[in-house]
mmCIF file of C-alpha atoms in Angstrom:
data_model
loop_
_atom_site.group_PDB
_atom_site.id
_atom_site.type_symbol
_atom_site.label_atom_id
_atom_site.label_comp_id
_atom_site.label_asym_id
_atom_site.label_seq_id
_atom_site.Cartn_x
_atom_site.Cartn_y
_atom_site.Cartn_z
ATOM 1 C CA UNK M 1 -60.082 49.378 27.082
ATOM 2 C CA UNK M 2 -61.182 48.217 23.499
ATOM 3 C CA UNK M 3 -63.714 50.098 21.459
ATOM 4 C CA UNK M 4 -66.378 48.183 18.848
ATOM 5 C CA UNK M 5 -66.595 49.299 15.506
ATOM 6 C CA UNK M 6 -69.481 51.302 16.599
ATOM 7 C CA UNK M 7 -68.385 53.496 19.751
ATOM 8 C CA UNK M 8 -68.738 56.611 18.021
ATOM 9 C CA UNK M 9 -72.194 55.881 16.897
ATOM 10 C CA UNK M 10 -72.738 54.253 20.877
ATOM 11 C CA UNK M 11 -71.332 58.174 22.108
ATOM 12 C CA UNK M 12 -73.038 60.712 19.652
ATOM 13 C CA UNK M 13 -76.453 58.636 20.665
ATOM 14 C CA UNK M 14 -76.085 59.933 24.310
ATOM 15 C CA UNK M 15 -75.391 56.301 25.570
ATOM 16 C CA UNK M 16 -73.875 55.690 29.130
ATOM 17 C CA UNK M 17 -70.913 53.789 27.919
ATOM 18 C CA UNK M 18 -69.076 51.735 31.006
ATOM 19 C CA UNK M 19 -66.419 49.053 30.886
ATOM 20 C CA UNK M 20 -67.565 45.771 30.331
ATOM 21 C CA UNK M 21 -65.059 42.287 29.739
ATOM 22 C CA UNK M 22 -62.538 44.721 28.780
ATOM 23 C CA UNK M 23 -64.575 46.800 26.253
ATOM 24 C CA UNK M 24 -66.020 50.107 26.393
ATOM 25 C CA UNK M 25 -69.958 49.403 26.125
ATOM 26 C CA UNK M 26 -73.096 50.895 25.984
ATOM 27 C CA UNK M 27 -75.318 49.718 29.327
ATOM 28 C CA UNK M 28 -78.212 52.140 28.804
ATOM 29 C CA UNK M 29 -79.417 55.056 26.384
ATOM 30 C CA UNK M 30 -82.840 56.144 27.407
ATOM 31 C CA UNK M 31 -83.468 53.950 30.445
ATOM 32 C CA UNK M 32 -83.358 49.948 31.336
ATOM 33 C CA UNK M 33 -87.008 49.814 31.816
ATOM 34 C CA UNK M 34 -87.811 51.926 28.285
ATOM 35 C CA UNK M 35 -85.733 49.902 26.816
ATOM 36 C CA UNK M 36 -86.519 46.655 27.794
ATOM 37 C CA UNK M 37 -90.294 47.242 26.695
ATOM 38 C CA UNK M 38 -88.786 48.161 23.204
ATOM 39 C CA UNK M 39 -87.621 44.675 23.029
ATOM 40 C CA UNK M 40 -89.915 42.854 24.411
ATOM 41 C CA UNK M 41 -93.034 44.469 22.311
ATOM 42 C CA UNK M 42 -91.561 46.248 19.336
ATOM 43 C CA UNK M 43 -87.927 45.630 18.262
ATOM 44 C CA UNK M 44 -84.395 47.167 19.470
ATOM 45 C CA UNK M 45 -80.594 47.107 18.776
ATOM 46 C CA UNK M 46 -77.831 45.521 20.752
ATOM 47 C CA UNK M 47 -73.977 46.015 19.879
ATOM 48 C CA UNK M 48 -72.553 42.527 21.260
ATOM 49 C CA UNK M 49 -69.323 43.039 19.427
ATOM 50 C CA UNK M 50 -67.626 42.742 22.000
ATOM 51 C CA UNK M 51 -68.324 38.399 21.862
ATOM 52 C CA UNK M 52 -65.553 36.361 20.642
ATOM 53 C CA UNK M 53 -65.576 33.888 17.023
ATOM 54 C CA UNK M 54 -63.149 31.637 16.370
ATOM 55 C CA UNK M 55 -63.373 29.547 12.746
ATOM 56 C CA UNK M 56 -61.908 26.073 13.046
ATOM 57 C CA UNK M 57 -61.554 24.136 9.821
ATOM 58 C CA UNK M 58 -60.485 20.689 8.743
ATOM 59 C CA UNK M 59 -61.222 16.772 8.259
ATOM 60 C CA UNK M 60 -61.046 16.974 12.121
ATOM 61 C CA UNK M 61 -62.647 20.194 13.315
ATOM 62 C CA UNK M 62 -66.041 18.505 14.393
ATOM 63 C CA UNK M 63 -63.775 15.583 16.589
ATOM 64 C CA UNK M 64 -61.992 18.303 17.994
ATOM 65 C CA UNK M 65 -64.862 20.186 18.746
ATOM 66 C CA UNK M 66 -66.966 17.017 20.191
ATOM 67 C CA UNK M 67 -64.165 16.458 22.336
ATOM 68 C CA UNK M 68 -64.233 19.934 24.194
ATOM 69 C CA UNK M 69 -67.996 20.469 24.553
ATOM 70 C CA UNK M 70 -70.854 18.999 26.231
ATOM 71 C CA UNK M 71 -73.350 18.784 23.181
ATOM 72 C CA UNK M 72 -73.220 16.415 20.409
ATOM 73 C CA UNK M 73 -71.970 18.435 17.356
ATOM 74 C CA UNK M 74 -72.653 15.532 15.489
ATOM 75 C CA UNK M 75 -76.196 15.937 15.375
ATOM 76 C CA UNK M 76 -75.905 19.456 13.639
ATOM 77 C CA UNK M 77 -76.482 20.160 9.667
ATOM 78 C CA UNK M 78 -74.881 22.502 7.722
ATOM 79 C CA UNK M 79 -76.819 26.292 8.866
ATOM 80 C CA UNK M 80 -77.773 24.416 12.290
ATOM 81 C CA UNK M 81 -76.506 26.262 15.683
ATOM 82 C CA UNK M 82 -75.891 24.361 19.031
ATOM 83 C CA UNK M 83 -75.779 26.114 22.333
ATOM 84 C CA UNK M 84 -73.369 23.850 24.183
ATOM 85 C CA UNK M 85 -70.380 24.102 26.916
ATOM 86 C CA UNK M 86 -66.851 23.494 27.707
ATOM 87 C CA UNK M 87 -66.170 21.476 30.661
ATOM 88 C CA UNK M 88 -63.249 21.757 32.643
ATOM 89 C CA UNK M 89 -61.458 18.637 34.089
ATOM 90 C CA UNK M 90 -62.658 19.980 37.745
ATOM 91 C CA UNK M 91 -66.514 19.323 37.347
ATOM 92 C CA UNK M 92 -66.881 23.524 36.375
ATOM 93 C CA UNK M 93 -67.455 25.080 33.327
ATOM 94 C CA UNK M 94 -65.027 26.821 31.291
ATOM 95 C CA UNK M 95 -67.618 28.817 29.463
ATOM 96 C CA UNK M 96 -70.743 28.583 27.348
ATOM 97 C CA UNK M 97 -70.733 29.075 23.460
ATOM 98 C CA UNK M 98 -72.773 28.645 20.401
ATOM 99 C CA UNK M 99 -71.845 25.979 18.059
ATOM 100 C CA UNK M 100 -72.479 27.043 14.425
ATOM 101 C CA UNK M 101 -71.932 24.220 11.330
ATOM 102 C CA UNK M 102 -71.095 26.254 8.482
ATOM 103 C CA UNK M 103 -70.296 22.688 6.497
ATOM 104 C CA UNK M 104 -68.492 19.256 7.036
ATOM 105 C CA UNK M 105 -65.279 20.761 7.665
ATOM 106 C CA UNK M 106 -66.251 24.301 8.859
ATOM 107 C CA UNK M 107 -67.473 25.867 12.274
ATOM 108 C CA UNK M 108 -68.012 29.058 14.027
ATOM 109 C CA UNK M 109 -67.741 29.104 17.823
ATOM 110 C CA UNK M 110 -69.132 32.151 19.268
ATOM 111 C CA UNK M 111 -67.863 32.813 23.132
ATOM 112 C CA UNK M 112 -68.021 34.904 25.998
ATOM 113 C CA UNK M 113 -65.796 38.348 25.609
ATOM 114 C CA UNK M 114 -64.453 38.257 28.704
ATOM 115 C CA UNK M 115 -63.187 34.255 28.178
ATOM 116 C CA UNK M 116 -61.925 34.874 24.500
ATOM 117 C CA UNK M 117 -57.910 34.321 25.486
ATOM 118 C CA UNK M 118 -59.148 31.668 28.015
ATOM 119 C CA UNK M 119 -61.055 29.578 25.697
ATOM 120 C CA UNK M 120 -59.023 29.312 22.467
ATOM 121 C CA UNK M 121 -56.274 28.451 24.947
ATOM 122 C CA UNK M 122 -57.970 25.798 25.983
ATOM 123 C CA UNK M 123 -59.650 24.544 22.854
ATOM 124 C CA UNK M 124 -55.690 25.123 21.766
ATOM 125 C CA UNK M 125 -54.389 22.426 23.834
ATOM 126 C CA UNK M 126 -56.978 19.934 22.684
ATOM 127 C CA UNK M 127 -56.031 20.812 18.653
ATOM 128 C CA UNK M 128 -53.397 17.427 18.523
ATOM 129 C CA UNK M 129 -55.073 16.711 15.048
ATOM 130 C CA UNK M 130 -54.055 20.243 13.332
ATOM 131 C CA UNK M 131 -57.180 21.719 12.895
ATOM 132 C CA UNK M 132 -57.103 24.787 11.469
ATOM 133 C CA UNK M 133 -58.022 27.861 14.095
ATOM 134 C CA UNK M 134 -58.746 31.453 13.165
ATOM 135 C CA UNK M 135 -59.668 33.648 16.165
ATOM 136 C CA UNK M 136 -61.486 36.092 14.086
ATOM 137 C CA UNK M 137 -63.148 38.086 16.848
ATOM 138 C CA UNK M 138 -61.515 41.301 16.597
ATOM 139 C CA UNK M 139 -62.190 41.504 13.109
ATOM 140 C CA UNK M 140 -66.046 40.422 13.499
ATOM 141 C CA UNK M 141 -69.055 42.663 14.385
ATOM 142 C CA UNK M 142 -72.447 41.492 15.858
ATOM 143 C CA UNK M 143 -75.202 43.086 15.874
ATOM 144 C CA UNK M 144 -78.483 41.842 17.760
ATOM 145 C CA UNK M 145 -81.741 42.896 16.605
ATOM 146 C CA UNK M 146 -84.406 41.431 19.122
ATOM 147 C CA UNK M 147 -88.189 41.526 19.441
ATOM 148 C CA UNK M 148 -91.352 40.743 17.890
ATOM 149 C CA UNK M 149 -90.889 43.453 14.997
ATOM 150 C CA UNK M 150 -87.508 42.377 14.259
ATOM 151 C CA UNK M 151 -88.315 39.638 10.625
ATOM 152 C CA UNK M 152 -90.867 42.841 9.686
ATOM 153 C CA UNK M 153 -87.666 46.223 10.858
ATOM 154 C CA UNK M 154 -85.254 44.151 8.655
ATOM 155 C CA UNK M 155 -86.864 42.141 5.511
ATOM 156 C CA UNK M 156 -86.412 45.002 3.281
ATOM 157 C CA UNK M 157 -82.474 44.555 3.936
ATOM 158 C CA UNK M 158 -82.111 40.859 2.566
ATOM 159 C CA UNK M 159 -83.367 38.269 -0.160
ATOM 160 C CA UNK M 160 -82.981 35.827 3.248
ATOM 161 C CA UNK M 161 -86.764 35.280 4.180
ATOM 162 C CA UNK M 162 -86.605 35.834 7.698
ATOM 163 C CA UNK M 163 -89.958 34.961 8.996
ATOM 164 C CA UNK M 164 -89.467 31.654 7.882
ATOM 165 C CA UNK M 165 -85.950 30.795 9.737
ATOM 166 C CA UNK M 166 -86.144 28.680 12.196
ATOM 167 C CA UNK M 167 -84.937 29.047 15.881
ATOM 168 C CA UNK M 168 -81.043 28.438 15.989
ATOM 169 C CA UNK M 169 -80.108 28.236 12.546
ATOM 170 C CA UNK M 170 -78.170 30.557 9.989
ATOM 171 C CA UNK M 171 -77.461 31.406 6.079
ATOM 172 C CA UNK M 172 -75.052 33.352 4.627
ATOM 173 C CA UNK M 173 -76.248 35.979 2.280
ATOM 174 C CA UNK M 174 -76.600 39.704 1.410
ATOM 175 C CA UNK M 175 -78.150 42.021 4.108
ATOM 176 C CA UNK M 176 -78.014 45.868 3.393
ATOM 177 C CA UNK M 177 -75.547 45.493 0.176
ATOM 178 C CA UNK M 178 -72.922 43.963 1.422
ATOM 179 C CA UNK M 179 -72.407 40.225 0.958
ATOM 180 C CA UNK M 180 -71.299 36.988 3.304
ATOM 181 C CA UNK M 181 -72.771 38.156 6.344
ATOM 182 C CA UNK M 182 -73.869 35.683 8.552
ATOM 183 C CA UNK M 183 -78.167 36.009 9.651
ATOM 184 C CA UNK M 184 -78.695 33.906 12.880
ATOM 185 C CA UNK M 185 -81.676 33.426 14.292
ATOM 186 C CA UNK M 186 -80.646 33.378 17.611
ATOM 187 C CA UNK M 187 -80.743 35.897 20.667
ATOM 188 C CA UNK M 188 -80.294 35.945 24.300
ATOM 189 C CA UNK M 189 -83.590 37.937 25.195
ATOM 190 C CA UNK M 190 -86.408 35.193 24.469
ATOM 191 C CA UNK M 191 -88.473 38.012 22.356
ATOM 192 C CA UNK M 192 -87.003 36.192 19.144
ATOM 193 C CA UNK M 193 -85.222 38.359 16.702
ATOM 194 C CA UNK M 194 -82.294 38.236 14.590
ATOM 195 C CA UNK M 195 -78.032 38.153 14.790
ATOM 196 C CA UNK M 196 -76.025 39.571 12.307
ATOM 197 C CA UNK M 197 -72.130 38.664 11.780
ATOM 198 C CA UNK M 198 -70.424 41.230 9.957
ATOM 199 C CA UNK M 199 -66.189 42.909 8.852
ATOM 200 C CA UNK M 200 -66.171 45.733 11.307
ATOM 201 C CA UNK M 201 -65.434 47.746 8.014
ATOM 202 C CA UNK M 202 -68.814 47.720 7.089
ATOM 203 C CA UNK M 203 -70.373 48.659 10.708
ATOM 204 C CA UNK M 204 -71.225 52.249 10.527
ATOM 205 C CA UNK M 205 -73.318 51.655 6.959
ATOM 206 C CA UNK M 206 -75.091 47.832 8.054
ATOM 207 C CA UNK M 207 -76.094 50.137 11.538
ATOM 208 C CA UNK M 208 -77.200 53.105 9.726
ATOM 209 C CA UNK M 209 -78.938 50.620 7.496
ATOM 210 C CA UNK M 210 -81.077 48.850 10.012
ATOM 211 C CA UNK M 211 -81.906 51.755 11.581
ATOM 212 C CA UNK M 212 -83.431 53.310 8.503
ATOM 213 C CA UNK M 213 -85.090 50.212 7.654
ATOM 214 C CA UNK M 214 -86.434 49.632 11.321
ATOM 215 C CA UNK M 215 -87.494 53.549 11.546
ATOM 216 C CA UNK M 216 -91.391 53.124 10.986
ATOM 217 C CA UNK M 217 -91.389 50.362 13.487
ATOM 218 C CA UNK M 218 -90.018 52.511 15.883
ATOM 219 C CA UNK M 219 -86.670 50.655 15.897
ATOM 220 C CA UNK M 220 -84.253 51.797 18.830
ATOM 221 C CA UNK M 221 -80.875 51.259 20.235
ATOM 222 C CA UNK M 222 -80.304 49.308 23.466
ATOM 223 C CA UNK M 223 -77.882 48.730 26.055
ATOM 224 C CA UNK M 224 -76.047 45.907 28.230
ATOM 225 C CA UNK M 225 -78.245 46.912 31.203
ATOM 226 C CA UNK M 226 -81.746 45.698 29.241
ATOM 227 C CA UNK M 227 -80.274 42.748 27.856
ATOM 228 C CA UNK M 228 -79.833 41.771 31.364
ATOM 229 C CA UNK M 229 -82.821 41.726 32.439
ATOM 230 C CA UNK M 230 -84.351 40.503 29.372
ATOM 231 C CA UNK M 231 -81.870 37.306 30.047
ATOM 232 C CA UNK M 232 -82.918 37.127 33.166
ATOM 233 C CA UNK M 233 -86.525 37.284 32.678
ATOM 234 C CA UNK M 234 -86.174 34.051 30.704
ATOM 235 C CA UNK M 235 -83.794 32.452 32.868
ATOM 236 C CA UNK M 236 -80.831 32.339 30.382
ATOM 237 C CA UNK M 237 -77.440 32.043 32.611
ATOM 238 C CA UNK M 238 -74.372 34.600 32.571
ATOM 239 C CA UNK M 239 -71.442 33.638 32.459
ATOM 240 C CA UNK M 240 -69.315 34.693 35.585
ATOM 241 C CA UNK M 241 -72.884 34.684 37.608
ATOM 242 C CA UNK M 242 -74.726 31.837 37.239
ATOM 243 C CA UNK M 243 -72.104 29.651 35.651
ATOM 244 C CA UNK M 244 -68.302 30.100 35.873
ATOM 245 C CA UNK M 245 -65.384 27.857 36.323
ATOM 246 C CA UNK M 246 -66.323 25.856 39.577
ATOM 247 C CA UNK M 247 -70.097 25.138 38.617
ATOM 248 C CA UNK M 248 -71.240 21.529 36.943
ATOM 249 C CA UNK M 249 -73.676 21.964 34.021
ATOM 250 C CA UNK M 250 -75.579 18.870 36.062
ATOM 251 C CA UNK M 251 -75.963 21.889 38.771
ATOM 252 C CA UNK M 252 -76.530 24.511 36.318
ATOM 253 C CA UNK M 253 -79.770 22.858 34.837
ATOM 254 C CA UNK M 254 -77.557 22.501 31.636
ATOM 255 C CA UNK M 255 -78.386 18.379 31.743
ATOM 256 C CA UNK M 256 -80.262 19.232 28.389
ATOM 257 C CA UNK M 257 -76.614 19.978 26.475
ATOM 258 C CA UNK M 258 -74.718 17.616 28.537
ATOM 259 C CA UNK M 259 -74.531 14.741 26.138
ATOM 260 C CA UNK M 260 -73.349 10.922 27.605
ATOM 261 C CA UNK M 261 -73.554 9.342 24.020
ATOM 262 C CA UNK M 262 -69.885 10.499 23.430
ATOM 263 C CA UNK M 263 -67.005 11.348 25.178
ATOM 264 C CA UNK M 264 -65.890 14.450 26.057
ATOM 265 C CA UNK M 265 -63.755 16.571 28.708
ATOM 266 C CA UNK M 266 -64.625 15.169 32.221
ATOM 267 C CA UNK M 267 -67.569 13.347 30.730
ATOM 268 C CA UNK M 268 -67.123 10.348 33.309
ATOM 269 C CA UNK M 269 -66.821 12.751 36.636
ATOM 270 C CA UNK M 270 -70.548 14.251 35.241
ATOM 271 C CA UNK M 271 -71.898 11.254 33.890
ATOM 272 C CA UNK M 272 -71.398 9.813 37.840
ATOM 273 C CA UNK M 273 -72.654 12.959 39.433
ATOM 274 C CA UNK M 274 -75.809 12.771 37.435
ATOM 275 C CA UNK M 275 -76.549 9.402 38.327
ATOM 276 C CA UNK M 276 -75.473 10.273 42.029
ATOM 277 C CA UNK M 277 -77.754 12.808 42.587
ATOM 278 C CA UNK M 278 -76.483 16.351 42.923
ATOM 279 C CA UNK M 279 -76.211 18.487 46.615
ATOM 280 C CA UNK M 280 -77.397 21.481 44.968
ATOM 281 C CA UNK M 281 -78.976 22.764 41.985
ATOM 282 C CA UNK M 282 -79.871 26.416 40.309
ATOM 283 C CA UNK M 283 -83.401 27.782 40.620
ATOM 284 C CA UNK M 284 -85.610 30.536 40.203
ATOM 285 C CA UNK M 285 -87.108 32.591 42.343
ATOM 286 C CA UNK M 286 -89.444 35.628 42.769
ATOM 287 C CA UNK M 287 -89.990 37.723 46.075
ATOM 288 C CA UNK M 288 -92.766 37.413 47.992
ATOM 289 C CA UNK M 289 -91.788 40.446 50.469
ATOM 290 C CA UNK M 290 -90.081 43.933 49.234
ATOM 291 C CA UNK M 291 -86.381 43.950 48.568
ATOM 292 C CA UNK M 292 -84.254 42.907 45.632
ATOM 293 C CA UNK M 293 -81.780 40.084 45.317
ATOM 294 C CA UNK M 294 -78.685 40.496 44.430
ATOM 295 C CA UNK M 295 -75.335 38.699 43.023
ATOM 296 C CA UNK M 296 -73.915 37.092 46.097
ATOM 297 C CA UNK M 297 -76.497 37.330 48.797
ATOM 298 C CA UNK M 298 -76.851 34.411 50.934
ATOM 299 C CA UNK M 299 -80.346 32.184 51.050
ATOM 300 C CA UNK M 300 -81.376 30.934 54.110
ATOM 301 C CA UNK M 301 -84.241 28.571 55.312
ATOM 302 C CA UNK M 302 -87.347 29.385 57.944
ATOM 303 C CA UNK M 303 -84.704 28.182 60.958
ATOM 304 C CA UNK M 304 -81.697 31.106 59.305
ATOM 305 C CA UNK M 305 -79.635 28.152 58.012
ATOM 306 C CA UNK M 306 -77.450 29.421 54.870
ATOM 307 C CA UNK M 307 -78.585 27.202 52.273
ATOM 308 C CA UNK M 308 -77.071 28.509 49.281
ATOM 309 C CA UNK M 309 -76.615 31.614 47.135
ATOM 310 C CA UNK M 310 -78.283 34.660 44.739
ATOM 311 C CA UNK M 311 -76.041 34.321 41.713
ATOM 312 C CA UNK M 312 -78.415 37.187 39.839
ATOM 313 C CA UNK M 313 -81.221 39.104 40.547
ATOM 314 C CA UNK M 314 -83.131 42.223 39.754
ATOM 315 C CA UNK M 315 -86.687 43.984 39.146
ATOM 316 C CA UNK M 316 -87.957 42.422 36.302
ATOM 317 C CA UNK M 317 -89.721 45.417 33.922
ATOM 318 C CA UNK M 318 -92.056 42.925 32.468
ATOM 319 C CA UNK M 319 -93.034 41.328 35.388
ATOM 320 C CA UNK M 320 -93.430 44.037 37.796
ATOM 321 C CA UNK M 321 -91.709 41.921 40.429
ATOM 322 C CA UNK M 322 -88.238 40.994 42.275
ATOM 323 C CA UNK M 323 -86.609 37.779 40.966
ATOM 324 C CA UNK M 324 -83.500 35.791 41.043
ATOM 325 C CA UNK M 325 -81.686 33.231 40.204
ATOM 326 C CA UNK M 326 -79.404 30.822 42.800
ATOM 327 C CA UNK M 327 -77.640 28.040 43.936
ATOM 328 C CA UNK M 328 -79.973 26.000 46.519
ATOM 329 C CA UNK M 329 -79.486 22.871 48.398
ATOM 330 C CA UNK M 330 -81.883 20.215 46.556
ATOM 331 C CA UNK M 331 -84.264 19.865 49.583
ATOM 332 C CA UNK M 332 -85.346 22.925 49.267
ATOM 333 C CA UNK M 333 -85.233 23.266 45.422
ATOM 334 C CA UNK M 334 -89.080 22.242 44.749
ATOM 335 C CA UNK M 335 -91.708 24.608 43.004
ATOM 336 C CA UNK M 336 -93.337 26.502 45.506
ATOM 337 C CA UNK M 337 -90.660 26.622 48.409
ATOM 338 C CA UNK M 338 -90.247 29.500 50.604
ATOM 339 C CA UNK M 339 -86.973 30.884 51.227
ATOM 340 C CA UNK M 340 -85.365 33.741 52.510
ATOM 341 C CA UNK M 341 -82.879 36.107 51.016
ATOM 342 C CA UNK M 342 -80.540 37.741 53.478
ATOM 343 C CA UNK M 343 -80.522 41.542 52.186
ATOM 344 C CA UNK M 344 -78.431 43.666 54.844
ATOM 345 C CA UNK M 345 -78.909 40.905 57.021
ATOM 346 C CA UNK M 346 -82.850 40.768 57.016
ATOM 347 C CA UNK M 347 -84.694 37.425 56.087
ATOM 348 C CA UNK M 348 -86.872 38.686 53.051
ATOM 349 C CA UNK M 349 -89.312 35.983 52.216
ATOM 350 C CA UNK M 350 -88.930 34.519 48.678
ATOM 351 C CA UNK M 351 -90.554 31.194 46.952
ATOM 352 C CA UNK M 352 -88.929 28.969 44.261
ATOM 353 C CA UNK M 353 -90.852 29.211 40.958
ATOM 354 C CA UNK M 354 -89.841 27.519 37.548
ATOM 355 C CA UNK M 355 -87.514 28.850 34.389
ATOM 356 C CA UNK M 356 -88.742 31.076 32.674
ATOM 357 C CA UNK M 357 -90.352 33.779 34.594
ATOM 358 C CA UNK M 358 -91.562 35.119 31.663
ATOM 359 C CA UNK M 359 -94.458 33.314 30.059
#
């Protein structure tokens, strides 16, 4: 089991620390629903070191990198992030990454922790034009500081005018003394916020930092469990739930970073099942009847017909309601559809609604 930089700090704050992709991670400090309101309202603290970053350089990094993912890296400028995918050559999805142009010949991937060794071994055997790799992820921590408060909890710490960045883009500069980190304005919560790429030597004193900093607006720690459910709220796919390695992005709802203008890895298998049509497709869906879904539970229709799959689920904190996420055939896919979600067996009535849940 691997420990972040910032385990210690994770442990003396009375976090529940469990095992997650191989690290040891915080999933909860006060409570889920406490600490999902932080973010949502005020501003709170995620340790995501645990994602991967690889560095590719070269006269050839961006041809290497539009030939592994399903965006056009093309159309990015120097501080410009992409959120894009790597196809497999079987119509799935070997995982899904940010795209970060640092310049012409230098990029940041950030991946999934639990695909690190899986996807620089594939974005290995693509490298035929010597592009210069650096897997620096066990050397990097990321810290993500989400909410509404965030721009106000950290300006003091940085030159970098934060209210001003846009959404998916980055600069380099000096945030709480210590110089080169990388300030994204990026987040998987949709409360907007900040995240910050850091040497894990400097960890303890950038955390103790932003706390100090964030302290009058009330700035607190947060686990795995409330990013969860902040994703979810928003309906943001995880990786090994809603997406994994048999999945198409056509399927996924990812048609929006699934780019035909170039060629990339199984580009001509997707491009025909988009213009096929596809069998099934992932939607949203809240409960209409008590019960909550859950990874793996079966959908049915009004006759008990299995008609697809829960691939997440939970009680959303800012909703006040049961929703989910899942696989359904496309006849039954349209807003407003009832379906059922087999819980122990029992038909509980659900209807389809449309990404996100969260207005």
């Amino acid at each position: 089991m691997k420990n972040t930089a910032l385990t210690e700090k994770h442990i003396a704050l009375g976090a529940k620390m469990v095992p997650f992709a191989g690290y040891n991670m915080p999933v909860t400090y006060e409570g889920i629903n406490v600490e999902h309101a932080t973010v949502r309202n005020g501003v709170g603290v995620f340790d995501v070191s645990h994602m991967g970053e690889f560095i590719l350089k070269g006269e050839n990094a961006l041809d290497l990198i539009q030939r592994v993912t399903s965006n056009d890296a093309s159309k990015l400028y120097d501080g410009k992030v992409q959120y894009s995918c790597l196809p497999n050559q079987d119509g799935g999805i070997v995982d899904d990454l940010l795209v970060y142009k640092i310049d012409d010949k230098t990029y940041m991937l950030v991946v999934n922790a639990s695909n690190i060794e899986k996807d620089w071994n594939w974005i290995q055997q693509f490298n035929t034009q010597g592009v210069e790799m650096h897997n620096i992820s066990d050397q990097t921590s990321l810290l993500a500081i989400q909410g509404p408060k965030a721009a106000d909890a950290l300006q003091s710490l940085t030159d970098v005018d934060l209210a001003s960045m846009e959404y998916y883009t980055f600069v380099k500069g000096t945030f709480a003394g210590i110089e080169n980190v990388v300030i994204s304005a990026t987040g998987y919560t949709g409360a907007g916020g900040f995240e910050i790429y850091f040497e894990n030597q400097y960890a303890d004193q950038i955390w103790d930092a932003i706390f100090e900093a964030g302290a009058p607006y009330n700035i607190q720690p947060i686990g795995l469990g409330a990013r969860d459910t902040l994703r979810l709220e928003m309906g943001f796919c995880l990786y090994g739930n809603d997406i994994d390695d048999t999945t198409s992005p056509i399927e996924a709802g990812l048609g929006w970073i699934t780019k035909f203008s170039k060629s990339f890895t199984n580009s001509e298998a997707l491009l025909a099942q988009k213009e096929a049509g596809i069998q099934k497709k992932l939607v949203g869906f809240e409960m209409i009847d008590r019960g909550i879904p859950r990874h793996d539970y079966q959908i049915a229709d009004a006759e008990g017909n299995i008609i697809g799959k829960v691939t997440s689920g939970t009680q959303a904190p800012s909703l006040q309601k049961a929703i989910g996420m899942g696989y359904i055939s496309k006849e039954f896919t349209k807003e407003g559809t009832e379906v059922f979600i087999l819980i122990r067996n029992t038909p509980i009535k659900a209807k389809v609604v449309k990404f996100p849940f969260y207005k």
